[in-house]
Structures are given as structure tokens and as C-alpha cells.
Amino acid sequence: MKEKKLPRSFFARDTHVVARAMLGKVLVRRCGRARISGRITEVESYVGADDVASHAARGRTPRTEIMFGPAGYAYIYFIYGMYYCCNITTARREFPAAILIRSLEPLTGILHMQRARQRDALRDLTTGPGKLTQALGITTTLNHEDITRSTQLYLVDDGYRVTPRDIIATTRIGVAYAGESAALPWRYYLKDSAYVSRR
DNA sequence: GGTTCGATCCTCT
DNA sequence: GAGGATCGAACCT
């Protein structure tokens, strides 16, 4: 059965609305015959040029250009010399915004994840932005991918229900340098999930 | 339980 | 030339 990918209209809204709505959705990575997927349990919003924690705060550059484009595209970047982070653009053209996917609950392709991560425990596979990209084989080859049309990387709604009471909003991780922006409660995670990067 | 630190390279200054 | 939207190992208490 063909899966129904989340459409552009899902992502082309206020970034925090999209971030909350992404919790519980399924991130799918298809690579050859493998279908690797996980339920999104934790995300962070990076919104506007005034958000000092956002790469877009430094202006429009070749790297950040994608954040200034339309919603529904992958922004994958390389960090700390060894990891990748996976973001989805949101909002509208000319307004830089994206959502960092920080943690997943493994659903399918678990053997593939364990091989990619060189670890067996489910909780060690995708609980962190660098871990989940490694587990799903997400690298900069997928940067700029249109996730509303891609056959390799996309989101689906499998009917899993999340209510506002299931969601915790708190400060983002690793952005202490960002002055007043560091205090913004723009990290969202599923309260009862065992698959969150940090409590 | 917690904190510190090294790995390692792309991006921007 | 500096620093980072990270991770895991090592070393504390």
C-alpha cells in the first residue's frame, strides 16, 4: 500500500504549531529495500533571523539558504566533525524557520539501525539528533530533499494520537551561547515517551 | 548520580 | 582561525 506523505500544507504553518503537530508522526527513510522508520518524540523550533540560536541568525548564506525557502524541505547539516542533524523547513518563503528532529522511537528497520549504530539497545538507537541520523542513514546527500515528494525521506501520519497534555515545552539543548534566545521554551517532547534525548 | 573532555571538519570570520 | 543545534568514554562524587 502506498503511504500518504504529509503534504506541504502541513509544514507551511507557524513553526511551533508544526513542531507540536510533528510529535507522534512517523519519519520514514527508504534506502534500497530497507524501510527504516521511527515515531517522532522530540523536536526543536528555530524561528526567524532574531533567534540567535538559529543558523539563520547569521544571515543568508549558501548553507542557510534552504531555511529561507518554502516549507517541507530537508535541511541536513554536518556538525562537530562527525554528526549530522536533520531539520524540516517550515513557515513561508523569505522567513527563515526549521524544526530539528531530536529523537525517535524506533518502529521498523531496527536491525538496520542496530548495524548502523553498532549498538543493540533500542534506547541507544535514535535518542538524539546525531544518533537518529546515523541510525537512519541520513547525511547531506539528502540536504534540500523535498520531503513532501521524496521517496527516500518523508513523514507519515499512522493515526497515533497526541493531545496537548502529552507535550512538554522547555528550553532547547546546546544553545546556552544564544543569550535571551536560550531561554525560549522551543523544545517539545512527548511527556511519557522513553525515547527522549534528555529529561 | 554527575561533569569533563576528545574526536574531527564544515562554515563563517 | 575559531567554534559548533553531538556523542560516548573516562573520571569524578
PDB file of N, CA and C in Angstrom, chain A residues 126-194:
ATOM      1  N   THR A 126      18.140   5.921  18.548  1.00  0.00           N
ATOM      2  CA  THR A 126      17.636   7.142  17.899  1.00  0.00           C
ATOM      3  C   THR A 126      17.313   8.264  18.887  1.00  0.00           C
ATOM      4  N   THR A 127      17.829   8.171  20.128  1.00  0.00           N
ATOM      5  CA  THR A 127      17.510   9.176  21.150  1.00  0.00           C
ATOM      6  C   THR A 127      18.557  10.287  21.168  1.00  0.00           C
ATOM      7  N   GLY A 128      18.550  11.093  20.122  1.00  0.00           N
ATOM      8  CA  GLY A 128      19.477  12.205  19.987  1.00  0.00           C
ATOM      9  C   GLY A 128      19.604  12.535  18.515  1.00  0.00           C
ATOM     10  N   PRO A 129      19.798  13.806  18.176  1.00  0.00           N
ATOM     11  CA  PRO A 129      19.824  14.207  16.767  1.00  0.00           C
ATOM     12  C   PRO A 129      20.939  13.558  15.960  1.00  0.00           C
ATOM     13  N   GLY A 130      22.119  13.388  16.572  1.00  0.00           N
ATOM     14  CA  GLY A 130      23.225  12.755  15.870  1.00  0.00           C
ATOM     15  C   GLY A 130      23.030  11.254  15.744  1.00  0.00           C
ATOM     16  N   LYS A 131      22.389  10.672  16.766  1.00  0.00           N
ATOM     17  CA  LYS A 131      22.157   9.231  16.750  1.00  0.00           C
ATOM     18  C   LYS A 131      21.132   8.844  15.685  1.00  0.00           C
ATOM     19  N   LEU A 132      20.039   9.593  15.619  1.00  0.00           N
ATOM     20  CA  LEU A 132      18.978   9.171  14.712  1.00  0.00           C
ATOM     21  C   LEU A 132      19.383   9.316  13.251  1.00  0.00           C
ATOM     22  N   THR A 133      20.198  10.317  12.935  1.00  0.00           N
ATOM     23  CA  THR A 133      20.643  10.435  11.544  1.00  0.00           C
ATOM     24  C   THR A 133      21.574   9.277  11.203  1.00  0.00           C
ATOM     25  N   GLN A 134      22.376   8.862  12.170  1.00  0.00           N
ATOM     26  CA  GLN A 134      23.251   7.716  11.947  1.00  0.00           C
ATOM     27  C   GLN A 134      22.424   6.443  11.767  1.00  0.00           C
ATOM     28  N   ALA A 135      21.415   6.267  12.626  1.00  0.00           N
ATOM     29  CA  ALA A 135      20.582   5.066  12.576  1.00  0.00           C
ATOM     30  C   ALA A 135      19.807   4.960  11.266  1.00  0.00           C
ATOM     31  N   LEU A 136      19.363   6.121  10.742  1.00  0.00           N
ATOM     32  CA  LEU A 136      18.547   6.126   9.532  1.00  0.00           C
ATOM     33  C   LEU A 136      19.359   6.360   8.257  1.00  0.00           C
ATOM     34  N   GLY A 137      20.656   6.531   8.400  1.00  0.00           N
ATOM     35  CA  GLY A 137      21.479   6.759   7.217  1.00  0.00           C
ATOM     36  C   GLY A 137      21.176   8.079   6.542  1.00  0.00           C
ATOM     37  N   ILE A 138      20.970   9.108   7.369  1.00  0.00           N
ATOM     38  CA  ILE A 138      20.675  10.439   6.842  1.00  0.00           C
ATOM     39  C   ILE A 138      21.957  11.265   6.824  1.00  0.00           C
ATOM     40  N   THR A 139      22.369  11.705   5.646  1.00  0.00           N
ATOM     41  CA  THR A 139      23.562  12.545   5.518  1.00  0.00           C
ATOM     42  C   THR A 139      23.224  13.715   4.596  1.00  0.00           C
ATOM     43  N   THR A 140      24.218  14.510   4.278  1.00  0.00           N
ATOM     44  CA  THR A 140      23.975  15.704   3.455  1.00  0.00           C
ATOM     45  C   THR A 140      23.571  15.363   2.028  1.00  0.00           C
ATOM     46  N   THR A 141      23.635  14.088   1.636  1.00  0.00           N
ATOM     47  CA  THR A 141      23.109  13.741   0.303  1.00  0.00           C
ATOM     48  C   THR A 141      21.608  14.005   0.264  1.00  0.00           C
ATOM     49  N   LEU A 142      20.978  14.073   1.436  1.00  0.00           N
ATOM     50  CA  LEU A 142      19.533  14.342   1.499  1.00  0.00           C
ATOM     51  C   LEU A 142      19.232  15.809   1.803  1.00  0.00           C
ATOM     52  N   ASN A 143      20.284  16.636   1.891  1.00  0.00           N
ATOM     53  CA  ASN A 143      20.049  18.065   2.109  1.00  0.00           C
ATOM     54  C   ASN A 143      19.253  18.614   0.923  1.00  0.00           C
ATOM     55  N   HIS A 144      18.279  19.468   1.196  1.00  0.00           N
ATOM     56  CA  HIS A 144      17.419  20.101   0.193  1.00  0.00           C
ATOM     57  C   HIS A 144      16.374  19.139  -0.378  1.00  0.00           C
ATOM     58  N   GLU A 145      16.246  17.939   0.170  1.00  0.00           N
ATOM     59  CA  GLU A 145      15.245  16.990  -0.323  1.00  0.00           C
ATOM     60  C   GLU A 145      13.837  17.532  -0.039  1.00  0.00           C
ATOM     61  N   ASP A 146      12.968  17.435  -1.028  1.00  0.00           N
ATOM     62  CA  ASP A 146      11.565  17.824  -0.835  1.00  0.00           C
ATOM     63  C   ASP A 146      10.858  16.647  -0.165  1.00  0.00           C
ATOM     64  N   ILE A 147      10.645  16.759   1.151  1.00  0.00           N
ATOM     65  CA  ILE A 147      10.122  15.606   1.884  1.00  0.00           C
ATOM     66  C   ILE A 147       8.624  15.376   1.658  1.00  0.00           C
ATOM     67  N   THR A 148       7.986  16.261   0.898  1.00  0.00           N
ATOM     68  CA  THR A 148       6.579  16.014   0.542  1.00  0.00           C
ATOM     69  C   THR A 148       6.478  15.170  -0.724  1.00  0.00           C
ATOM     70  N   ARG A 149       7.622  15.005  -1.418  1.00  0.00           N
ATOM     71  CA  ARG A 149       7.617  14.225  -2.668  1.00  0.00           C
ATOM     72  C   ARG A 149       8.673  13.142  -2.707  1.00  0.00           C
ATOM     73  N   SER A 150       9.663  13.246  -1.844  1.00  0.00           N
ATOM     74  CA  SER A 150      10.789  12.311  -1.873  1.00  0.00           C
ATOM     75  C   SER A 150      10.358  10.874  -1.627  1.00  0.00           C
ATOM     76  N   THR A 151      11.031   9.944  -2.285  1.00  0.00           N
ATOM     77  CA  THR A 151      10.807   8.529  -1.996  1.00  0.00           C
ATOM     78  C   THR A 151      11.804   8.037  -0.941  1.00  0.00           C
ATOM     79  N   GLN A 152      12.768   8.878  -0.580  1.00  0.00           N
ATOM     80  CA  GLN A 152      13.825   8.461   0.340  1.00  0.00           C
ATOM     81  C   GLN A 152      13.630   8.956   1.771  1.00  0.00           C
ATOM     82  N   LEU A 153      12.969  10.090   1.922  1.00  0.00           N
ATOM     83  CA  LEU A 153      12.796  10.681   3.250  1.00  0.00           C
ATOM     84  C   LEU A 153      11.490  11.458   3.294  1.00  0.00           C
ATOM     85  N   TYR A 154      10.596  11.053   4.218  1.00  0.00           N
ATOM     86  CA  TYR A 154       9.304  11.740   4.299  1.00  0.00           C
ATOM     87  C   TYR A 154       8.643  11.426   5.634  1.00  0.00           C
ATOM     88  N   LEU A 155       7.524  12.103   5.902  1.00  0.00           N
ATOM     89  CA  LEU A 155       6.777  11.880   7.131  1.00  0.00           C
ATOM     90  C   LEU A 155       5.399  11.330   6.809  1.00  0.00           C
ATOM     91  N   VAL A 156       4.912  10.454   7.685  1.00  0.00           N
ATOM     92  CA  VAL A 156       3.544   9.968   7.531  1.00  0.00           C
ATOM     93  C   VAL A 156       2.816  10.043   8.875  1.00  0.00           C
ATOM     94  N   ASP A 157       1.489  10.082   8.767  1.00  0.00           N
ATOM     95  CA  ASP A 157       0.624  10.041   9.952  1.00  0.00           C
ATOM     96  C   ASP A 157       0.030   8.640  10.000  1.00  0.00           C
ATOM     97  N   ASP A 158       0.372   7.862  11.029  1.00  0.00           N
ATOM     98  CA  ASP A 158      -0.148   6.493  11.120  1.00  0.00           C
ATOM     99  C   ASP A 158      -1.342   6.411  12.065  1.00  0.00           C
ATOM    100  N   GLY A 159      -1.879   7.577  12.436  1.00  0.00           N
ATOM    101  CA  GLY A 159      -3.074   7.592  13.268  1.00  0.00           C
ATOM    102  C   GLY A 159      -2.803   7.713  14.755  1.00  0.00           C
ATOM    103  N   TYR A 160      -1.533   7.704  15.130  1.00  0.00           N
ATOM    104  CA  TYR A 160      -1.167   7.832  16.546  1.00  0.00           C
ATOM    105  C   TYR A 160      -1.635   9.189  17.066  1.00  0.00           C
ATOM    106  N   ARG A 161      -2.329   9.178  18.194  1.00  0.00           N
ATOM    107  CA  ARG A 161      -2.928  10.421  18.702  1.00  0.00           C
ATOM    108  C   ARG A 161      -2.065  11.068  19.779  1.00  0.00           C
ATOM    109  N   VAL A 162      -1.857  12.367  19.637  1.00  0.00           N
ATOM    110  CA  VAL A 162      -1.139  13.156  20.641  1.00  0.00           C
ATOM    111  C   VAL A 162      -2.026  14.328  21.027  1.00  0.00           C
ATOM    112  N   THR A 163      -2.228  14.528  22.324  1.00  0.00           N
ATOM    113  CA  THR A 163      -3.009  15.676  22.776  1.00  0.00           C
ATOM    114  C   THR A 163      -2.055  16.689  23.409  1.00  0.00           C
ATOM    115  N   PRO A 164      -2.512  17.950  23.577  1.00  0.00           N
ATOM    116  CA  PRO A 164      -1.656  18.975  24.183  1.00  0.00           C
ATOM    117  C   PRO A 164      -1.127  18.555  25.551  1.00  0.00           C
ATOM    118  N   ARG A 165      -1.883  17.737  26.275  1.00  0.00           N
ATOM    119  CA  ARG A 165      -1.443  17.310  27.608  1.00  0.00           C
ATOM    120  C   ARG A 165      -0.274  16.341  27.553  1.00  0.00           C
ATOM    121  N   ASP A 166      -0.038  15.752  26.383  1.00  0.00           N
ATOM    122  CA  ASP A 166       1.066  14.798  26.233  1.00  0.00           C
ATOM    123  C   ASP A 166       2.397  15.498  25.974  1.00  0.00           C
ATOM    124  N   ILE A 167       2.360  16.824  25.774  1.00  0.00           N
ATOM    125  CA  ILE A 167       3.536  17.550  25.295  1.00  0.00           C
ATOM    126  C   ILE A 167       4.143  18.443  26.374  1.00  0.00           C
ATOM    127  N   ILE A 168       5.469  18.348  26.531  1.00  0.00           N
ATOM    128  CA  ILE A 168       6.215  19.250  27.399  1.00  0.00           C
ATOM    129  C   ILE A 168       6.964  20.240  26.512  1.00  0.00           C
ATOM    130  N   ALA A 169       6.901  21.532  26.872  1.00  0.00           N
ATOM    131  CA  ALA A 169       7.670  22.562  26.167  1.00  0.00           C
ATOM    132  C   ALA A 169       8.715  23.101  27.130  1.00  0.00           C
ATOM    133  N   THR A 170       9.980  23.083  26.712  1.00  0.00           N
ATOM    134  CA  THR A 170      11.043  23.584  27.579  1.00  0.00           C
ATOM    135  C   THR A 170      12.172  24.179  26.726  1.00  0.00           C
ATOM    136  N   THR A 171      13.280  24.489  27.377  1.00  0.00           N
ATOM    137  CA  THR A 171      14.355  25.158  26.636  1.00  0.00           C
ATOM    138  C   THR A 171      15.116  24.183  25.737  1.00  0.00           C
ATOM    139  N   ARG A 172      15.726  24.742  24.710  1.00  0.00           N
ATOM    140  CA  ARG A 172      16.452  23.933  23.730  1.00  0.00           C
ATOM    141  C   ARG A 172      17.823  23.510  24.272  1.00  0.00           C
ATOM    142  N   ILE A 173      18.339  22.448  23.685  1.00  0.00           N
ATOM    143  CA  ILE A 173      19.612  21.863  24.125  1.00  0.00           C
ATOM    144  C   ILE A 173      20.782  22.465  23.334  1.00  0.00           C
ATOM    145  N   GLY A 174      21.863  22.725  24.065  1.00  0.00           N
ATOM    146  CA  GLY A 174      23.105  23.108  23.389  1.00  0.00           C
ATOM    147  C   GLY A 174      23.130  24.495  22.805  1.00  0.00           C
ATOM    148  N   VAL A 175      22.298  25.395  23.341  1.00  0.00           N
ATOM    149  CA  VAL A 175      22.239  26.747  22.788  1.00  0.00           C
ATOM    150  C   VAL A 175      22.486  27.804  23.866  1.00  0.00           C
ATOM    151  N   ALA A 176      23.230  27.430  24.914  1.00  0.00           N
ATOM    152  CA  ALA A 176      23.465  28.334  26.041  1.00  0.00           C
ATOM    153  C   ALA A 176      24.131  29.644  25.608  1.00  0.00           C
ATOM    154  N   TYR A 177      24.845  29.583  24.486  1.00  0.00           N
ATOM    155  CA  TYR A 177      25.538  30.762  23.972  1.00  0.00           C
ATOM    156  C   TYR A 177      24.574  31.815  23.413  1.00  0.00           C
ATOM    157  N   ALA A 178      23.320  31.466  23.268  1.00  0.00           N
ATOM    158  CA  ALA A 178      22.393  32.274  22.464  1.00  0.00           C
ATOM    159  C   ALA A 178      21.670  33.389  23.231  1.00  0.00           C
ATOM    160  N   GLY A 179      22.212  33.824  24.367  1.00  0.00           N
ATOM    161  CA  GLY A 179      21.631  34.961  25.078  1.00  0.00           C
ATOM    162  C   GLY A 179      20.183  34.738  25.457  1.00  0.00           C
ATOM    163  N   GLU A 180      19.349  35.733  25.190  1.00  0.00           N
ATOM    164  CA  GLU A 180      17.938  35.631  25.574  1.00  0.00           C
ATOM    165  C   GLU A 180      17.210  34.516  24.827  1.00  0.00           C
ATOM    166  N   SER A 181      17.685  34.204  23.636  1.00  0.00           N
ATOM    167  CA  SER A 181      17.040  33.132  22.863  1.00  0.00           C
ATOM    168  C   SER A 181      17.161  31.792  23.556  1.00  0.00           C
ATOM    169  N   ALA A 182      18.201  31.632  24.378  1.00  0.00           N
ATOM    170  CA  ALA A 182      18.430  30.353  25.064  1.00  0.00           C
ATOM    171  C   ALA A 182      17.303  30.021  26.025  1.00  0.00           C
ATOM    172  N   ALA A 183      16.585  31.039  26.491  1.00  0.00           N
ATOM    173  CA  ALA A 183      15.528  30.824  27.484  1.00  0.00           C
ATOM    174  C   ALA A 183      14.173  30.499  26.847  1.00  0.00           C
ATOM    175  N   LEU A 184      14.087  30.576  25.539  1.00  0.00           N
ATOM    176  CA  LEU A 184      12.809  30.320  24.875  1.00  0.00           C
ATOM    177  C   LEU A 184      12.414  28.848  25.007  1.00  0.00           C
ATOM    178  N   PRO A 185      11.152  28.577  25.328  1.00  0.00           N
ATOM    179  CA  PRO A 185      10.699  27.175  25.503  1.00  0.00           C
ATOM    180  C   PRO A 185      10.318  26.538  24.171  1.00  0.00           C
ATOM    181  N   TRP A 186      11.316  26.371  23.321  1.00  0.00           N
ATOM    182  CA  TRP A 186      11.050  25.926  21.947  1.00  0.00           C
ATOM    183  C   TRP A 186      11.477  24.486  21.688  1.00  0.00           C
ATOM    184  N   ARG A 187      11.676  23.746  22.753  1.00  0.00           N
ATOM    185  CA  ARG A 187      11.906  22.302  22.640  1.00  0.00           C
ATOM    186  C   ARG A 187      10.631  21.603  23.089  1.00  0.00           C
ATOM    187  N   TYR A 188      10.165  20.676  22.285  1.00  0.00           N
ATOM    188  CA  TYR A 188       8.914  19.978  22.583  1.00  0.00           C
ATOM    189  C   TYR A 188       9.159  18.478  22.590  1.00  0.00           C
ATOM    190  N   TYR A 189       8.651  17.799  23.614  1.00  0.00           N
ATOM    191  CA  TYR A 189       8.771  16.339  23.604  1.00  0.00           C
ATOM    192  C   TYR A 189       7.555  15.677  24.221  1.00  0.00           C
ATOM    193  N   LEU A 190       7.401  14.385  23.919  1.00  0.00           N
ATOM    194  CA  LEU A 190       6.285  13.609  24.449  1.00  0.00           C
ATOM    195  C   LEU A 190       6.600  13.222  25.883  1.00  0.00           C
ATOM    196  N   LYS A 191       5.757  13.679  26.778  1.00  0.00           N
ATOM    197  CA  LYS A 191       5.972  13.557  28.228  1.00  0.00           C
ATOM    198  C   LYS A 191       6.242  12.116  28.671  1.00  0.00           C
ATOM    199  N   ASP A 192       5.489  11.190  28.123  1.00  0.00           N
ATOM    200  CA  ASP A 192       5.574   9.815  28.615  1.00  0.00           C
ATOM    201  C   ASP A 192       6.454   8.900  27.770  1.00  0.00           C
ATOM    202  N   SER A 193       7.154   9.478  26.811  1.00  0.00           N
ATOM    203  CA  SER A 193       7.983   8.635  25.947  1.00  0.00           C
ATOM    204  C   SER A 193       9.297   8.259  26.620  1.00  0.00           C
ATOM    205  N   ALA A 194       9.714   7.013  26.430  1.00  0.00           N
ATOM    206  CA  ALA A 194      11.014   6.551  26.917  1.00  0.00           C
ATOM    207  C   ALA A 194      12.099   6.922  25.922  1.00  0.00           C
TER     208      ALA A 194
END
